[in-house]
Amino acid sequence: MREISLIIAASVKNNMRMKIIIAVQIAMVLLCVIALVAAFCLLAVAPAMEAEPIDVHALETYLTVIVYSSCLIGLGINMNVFAFQTMTREKSRGNMAALLATPLDIRHIWIAKSLAVYLPGLILGEVLALISLVAVNYIYFVPEVGFLFTPWMAVSGFLAAPLIYLSLSLLVHLVGLTGKPATGNVIVQVFLPVFASLMINLGVHNVLDAASWQFALANLGVALVIGVIAVLLRPRLTKERIILSQ
């Protein structure tokens, strides 16, 4: 664990040096989250609050989608920005070859590099989800129906979405380290828009009730499937394959 912690700290420190990229990334995340929350509030939440009687379950559904999407966008854009650059830089500068020449366990290097990209996105996603939850509640719900928050909203927004991107980070780094970083980059670039739009549409159109345990379970299942794929591909993680792929 100490080895993993040291590699994570060094990798995060290197990533933090890209100040302009970080500023652009945060601006993109904020714009996307604000636009999404505003659209949901204007098109769904506000009309639902004017209905008589007020459908509390519909409000919980909309709020779950908002919280879940905010976390997913924070995690996804962070991964889209840093995963490819980190893997490319590590290989082109010889950092990966230097790490492989040490007695460090190759699995620890893989996990540490994955967590170094994932953890900043986790913090960003969780903070945005929490801000969205509190803001929408106090702007719309508290004066009329009270503070809305359900266990399944917490599971979907604060647990399942992060677990999906934890599994995805492990898979993408495994693919990028043992092959071309561009291949891993394609996975993360395609995953966010396709998966987010799919799950939002399923939740909003009640194909899969976003405020229910089925929605949370479906997301946990996606995280499990991606994690299993990463585990099945783990035998590809050898020093020879990483060095030859550089």
Short mmCIF file of C-alpha atoms in Angstrom, two decimals:
data_model
loop_
_atom_site.label_atom_id
_atom_site.label_comp_id
_atom_site.label_asym_id
_atom_site.label_seq_id
_atom_site.Cartn_x
_atom_site.Cartn_y
_atom_site.Cartn_z
CA MET A 1 0.00 0.00 0.00
CA ARG A 2 2.86 2.38 0.74
CA GLU A 3 4.20 1.85 -2.79
CA ILE A 4 0.81 2.66 -4.28
CA SER A 5 0.44 5.77 -2.14
CA LEU A 6 3.86 7.08 -3.18
CA ILE A 7 3.19 6.55 -6.90
CA ILE A 8 -0.26 8.17 -6.60
CA ALA A 9 1.20 11.21 -4.82
CA ALA A 10 3.95 11.63 -7.44
CA SER A 11 1.53 11.18 -10.38
CA VAL A 12 -1.06 13.60 -8.99
CA LYS A 13 1.71 16.14 -8.38
CA ASN A 14 2.81 15.83 -12.02
CA ASN A 15 -0.76 16.21 -13.27
CA MET A 16 -1.29 19.30 -11.11
CA ARG A 17 1.52 21.04 -13.00
CA MET A 18 -0.73 21.27 -16.07
CA LYS A 19 -2.45 24.37 -14.68
CA ILE A 20 -3.93 25.63 -17.96
CA ILE A 21 -5.41 22.22 -18.75
CA ILE A 22 -6.84 21.98 -15.24
CA ALA A 23 -8.42 25.42 -15.57
CA VAL A 24 -9.99 24.50 -18.92
CA GLN A 25 -11.19 21.17 -17.54
CA ILE A 26 -12.86 22.76 -14.51
CA ALA A 27 -14.48 25.41 -16.73
CA MET A 28 -15.83 22.70 -19.05
CA VAL A 29 -17.19 20.67 -16.14
CA LEU A 30 -18.90 23.68 -14.55
CA LEU A 31 -20.45 24.77 -17.85
CA CYS A 32 -21.78 21.28 -18.58
CA VAL A 33 -23.17 20.74 -15.05
CA ILE A 34 -24.75 24.20 -14.84
CA ALA A 35 -26.34 23.77 -18.29
CA LEU A 36 -27.69 20.32 -17.43
CA VAL A 37 -29.07 21.34 -14.01
CA ALA A 38 -30.63 24.51 -15.46
CA ALA A 39 -32.24 22.57 -18.30
CA PHE A 40 -33.72 19.98 -15.93
CA CYS A 41 -34.96 22.64 -13.54
CA LEU A 42 -36.63 24.74 -16.25
CA LEU A 43 -38.06 21.89 -18.32
CA ALA A 44 -38.96 19.32 -15.65
CA VAL A 45 -38.68 20.47 -12.03
CA ALA A 46 -40.42 23.87 -12.34
CA PRO A 47 -43.47 22.50 -14.25
CA ALA A 48 -43.73 19.60 -11.77
CA MET A 49 -43.78 22.03 -8.83
CA GLU A 50 -46.74 23.88 -10.40
CA ALA A 51 -48.81 20.71 -10.75
CA GLU A 52 -51.71 20.01 -8.36
CA PRO A 53 -51.17 17.84 -6.42
CA ILE A 54 -47.38 17.83 -6.45
CA ASP A 55 -45.96 14.44 -7.49
CA VAL A 56 -43.13 13.95 -4.98
CA HIS A 57 -41.92 10.75 -6.66
CA ALA A 58 -41.50 12.61 -9.97
CA LEU A 59 -39.46 15.27 -8.14
CA GLU A 60 -37.26 12.56 -6.59
CA THR A 61 -36.75 11.08 -10.05
CA TYR A 62 -35.64 14.41 -11.54
CA LEU A 63 -33.39 15.15 -8.56
CA THR A 64 -31.77 11.70 -8.77
CA VAL A 65 -30.99 12.27 -12.46
CA ILE A 66 -29.52 15.71 -11.66
CA VAL A 67 -27.31 14.42 -8.82
CA TYR A 68 -26.25 11.32 -10.75
CA SER A 69 -25.46 13.30 -13.93
CA SER A 70 -23.47 15.96 -12.04
CA CYS A 71 -21.23 13.29 -10.52
CA LEU A 72 -20.91 11.45 -13.83
CA ILE A 73 -19.90 14.63 -15.72
CA GLY A 74 -17.29 15.59 -13.11
CA LEU A 75 -15.73 12.13 -13.23
CA GLY A 76 -16.08 11.69 -16.98
CA ILE A 77 -14.57 14.96 -18.18
CA ASN A 78 -11.67 14.58 -15.74
CA MET A 79 -10.98 11.12 -17.16
CA ASN A 80 -11.35 12.34 -20.75
CA VAL A 81 -8.82 15.11 -20.16
CA PHE A 82 -6.14 13.34 -18.12
CA ALA A 83 -6.16 9.60 -18.93
CA PHE A 84 -4.71 9.90 -22.44
CA GLN A 85 -2.24 12.67 -21.61
CA THR A 86 -0.96 10.86 -18.53
CA MET A 87 -0.39 7.55 -20.29
CA THR A 88 1.25 9.21 -23.31
CA ARG A 89 3.51 11.34 -21.15
CA GLU A 90 4.53 8.43 -18.91
CA LYS A 91 5.56 6.38 -21.93
CA SER A 92 7.18 9.09 -24.06
CA ARG A 93 9.30 10.47 -21.20
CA GLY A 94 10.46 7.04 -20.08
CA ASN A 95 8.80 7.32 -16.66
CA MET A 96 7.05 4.00 -17.11
CA ALA A 97 10.25 2.24 -18.17
CA ALA A 98 12.00 3.67 -15.10
CA LEU A 99 9.24 2.41 -12.81
CA LEU A 100 9.35 -1.04 -14.40
CA ALA A 101 13.10 -1.21 -13.75
CA THR A 102 12.47 -0.91 -9.99
CA PRO A 103 11.34 -3.77 -7.70
CA LEU A 104 7.83 -2.29 -7.67
CA ASP A 105 5.01 -4.75 -8.38
CA ILE A 106 3.60 -4.08 -11.85
CA ARG A 107 0.04 -4.44 -10.50
CA HIS A 108 0.74 -1.71 -7.93
CA ILE A 109 1.99 0.60 -10.72
CA TRP A 110 -1.17 -0.05 -12.73
CA ILE A 111 -3.50 0.54 -9.78
CA ALA A 112 -1.61 3.65 -8.67
CA LYS A 113 -1.64 5.22 -12.15
CA SER A 114 -5.36 4.50 -12.44
CA LEU A 115 -6.13 6.02 -9.02
CA ALA A 116 -3.96 9.08 -9.70
CA VAL A 117 -6.30 10.05 -12.57
CA TYR A 118 -9.48 8.81 -10.87
CA LEU A 119 -9.23 10.41 -7.40
CA PRO A 120 -9.25 14.12 -8.45
CA GLY A 121 -12.27 13.37 -10.64
CA LEU A 122 -13.95 11.60 -7.72
CA ILE A 123 -13.58 14.68 -5.51
CA LEU A 124 -14.86 16.95 -8.28
CA GLY A 125 -17.82 14.70 -9.10
CA GLU A 126 -18.89 14.21 -5.47
CA VAL A 127 -18.66 17.95 -4.70
CA LEU A 128 -20.71 18.86 -7.78
CA ALA A 129 -23.33 16.21 -6.96
CA LEU A 130 -23.62 17.53 -3.40
CA ILE A 131 -23.89 21.16 -4.55
CA SER A 132 -26.56 20.22 -7.11
CA LEU A 133 -28.51 18.28 -4.45
CA VAL A 134 -28.49 21.12 -1.93
CA ALA A 135 -29.06 23.92 -4.48
CA VAL A 136 -32.08 22.32 -6.19
CA ASN A 137 -33.59 21.37 -2.83
CA TYR A 138 -33.36 24.85 -1.34
CA ILE A 139 -34.38 26.68 -4.54
CA TYR A 140 -37.40 24.51 -5.38
CA PHE A 141 -38.34 21.86 -2.82
CA VAL A 142 -37.72 23.00 0.76
CA PRO A 143 -40.38 25.76 0.79
CA GLU A 144 -43.07 23.39 -0.56
CA VAL A 145 -42.32 19.71 0.13
CA GLY A 146 -39.20 19.74 2.31
CA PHE A 147 -35.68 18.47 1.66
CA LEU A 148 -35.77 15.51 -0.77
CA PHE A 149 -33.12 12.83 -0.42
CA THR A 150 -33.58 9.06 -0.71
CA PRO A 151 -31.26 6.08 -0.10
CA TRP A 152 -31.38 5.07 -3.76
CA MET A 153 -30.54 8.62 -4.82
CA ALA A 154 -27.44 8.37 -2.61
CA VAL A 155 -26.48 4.97 -4.02
CA SER A 156 -26.89 6.04 -7.67
CA GLY A 157 -25.34 9.50 -7.40
CA PHE A 158 -22.63 9.11 -4.78
CA LEU A 159 -21.66 5.43 -5.01
CA ALA A 160 -22.59 3.77 -8.32
CA ALA A 161 -21.35 6.54 -10.64
CA PRO A 162 -17.92 6.69 -8.90
CA LEU A 163 -17.64 2.88 -8.96
CA ILE A 164 -18.31 2.86 -12.71
CA TYR A 165 -15.45 5.28 -13.30
CA LEU A 166 -13.15 3.43 -10.90
CA SER A 167 -13.62 0.27 -12.96
CA LEU A 168 -13.29 2.26 -16.19
CA SER A 169 -10.05 3.90 -15.03
CA LEU A 170 -8.54 0.49 -14.27
CA LEU A 171 -9.65 -0.87 -17.65
CA VAL A 172 -8.52 2.16 -19.67
CA HIS A 173 -5.10 2.28 -18.02
CA LEU A 174 -4.62 -1.44 -18.54
CA VAL A 175 -5.45 -1.05 -22.23
CA GLY A 176 -3.33 2.08 -22.57
CA LEU A 177 -0.31 0.69 -20.75
CA THR A 178 -0.23 -2.63 -22.59
CA GLY A 179 -1.11 -1.13 -25.98
CA LYS A 180 -1.55 2.30 -27.51
CA PRO A 181 -2.78 5.09 -25.18
CA ALA A 182 -5.00 6.23 -28.07
CA THR A 183 -6.98 3.00 -27.78
CA GLY A 184 -7.73 3.70 -24.13
CA ASN A 185 -8.55 7.29 -25.04
CA VAL A 186 -11.18 6.15 -27.53
CA ILE A 187 -12.91 4.18 -24.76
CA VAL A 188 -13.15 7.12 -22.35
CA GLN A 189 -14.13 9.63 -25.06
CA VAL A 190 -16.99 7.46 -26.29
CA PHE A 191 -18.15 6.18 -22.90
CA LEU A 192 -19.26 9.46 -21.25
CA PRO A 193 -21.65 10.85 -23.91
CA VAL A 194 -23.08 7.44 -24.85
CA PHE A 195 -23.53 6.09 -21.32
CA ALA A 196 -24.73 9.36 -19.75
CA SER A 197 -27.32 10.04 -22.46
CA LEU A 198 -28.51 6.42 -22.31
CA MET A 199 -28.99 6.35 -18.54
CA ILE A 200 -30.57 9.84 -18.40
CA ASN A 201 -33.09 8.89 -21.08
CA LEU A 202 -33.89 5.60 -19.37
CA GLY A 203 -34.43 7.42 -16.08
CA VAL A 204 -36.41 10.39 -17.38
CA HIS A 205 -38.73 8.31 -19.59
CA ASN A 206 -39.41 5.84 -16.76
CA VAL A 207 -38.00 2.91 -18.73
CA LEU A 208 -35.81 2.49 -15.65
CA ASP A 209 -37.16 4.52 -12.71
CA ALA A 210 -34.23 6.72 -11.65
CA ALA A 211 -35.53 7.00 -8.09
CA SER A 212 -35.73 3.22 -7.63
CA TRP A 213 -33.38 0.45 -6.58
CA GLN A 214 -33.45 -0.92 -10.15
CA PHE A 215 -31.64 2.17 -11.47
CA ALA A 216 -29.02 1.95 -8.72
CA LEU A 217 -28.62 -1.80 -9.28
CA ALA A 218 -28.25 -1.32 -13.05
CA ASN A 219 -25.42 1.15 -12.49
CA LEU A 220 -23.70 -1.10 -9.96
CA GLY A 221 -24.03 -3.89 -12.51
CA VAL A 222 -22.30 -1.77 -15.17
CA ALA A 223 -19.46 -1.07 -12.73
CA LEU A 224 -19.19 -4.80 -11.99
CA VAL A 225 -19.11 -5.75 -15.69
CA ILE A 226 -16.36 -3.22 -16.50
CA GLY A 227 -14.42 -4.36 -13.42
CA VAL A 228 -14.70 -8.02 -14.47
CA ILE A 229 -13.43 -7.14 -17.97
CA ALA A 230 -10.43 -5.39 -16.41
CA VAL A 231 -9.72 -8.42 -14.22
CA LEU A 232 -10.01 -10.80 -17.19
CA LEU A 233 -7.53 -8.65 -19.19
CA ARG A 234 -5.09 -8.40 -16.28
CA PRO A 235 -2.87 -11.28 -17.53
CA ARG A 236 -1.91 -8.93 -20.42
CA LEU A 237 -0.23 -6.68 -17.85
CA THR A 238 3.39 -7.77 -18.22
CA LYS A 239 6.61 -5.75 -18.29
CA GLU A 240 7.45 -7.09 -21.74
CA ARG A 241 4.13 -6.03 -23.22
CA ILE A 242 4.33 -2.52 -21.69
CA ILE A 243 7.91 -1.94 -22.87
CA LEU A 244 7.24 -3.23 -26.40
CA SER A 245 4.14 -1.00 -26.66
CA GLN A 246 6.16 2.19 -26.09
#
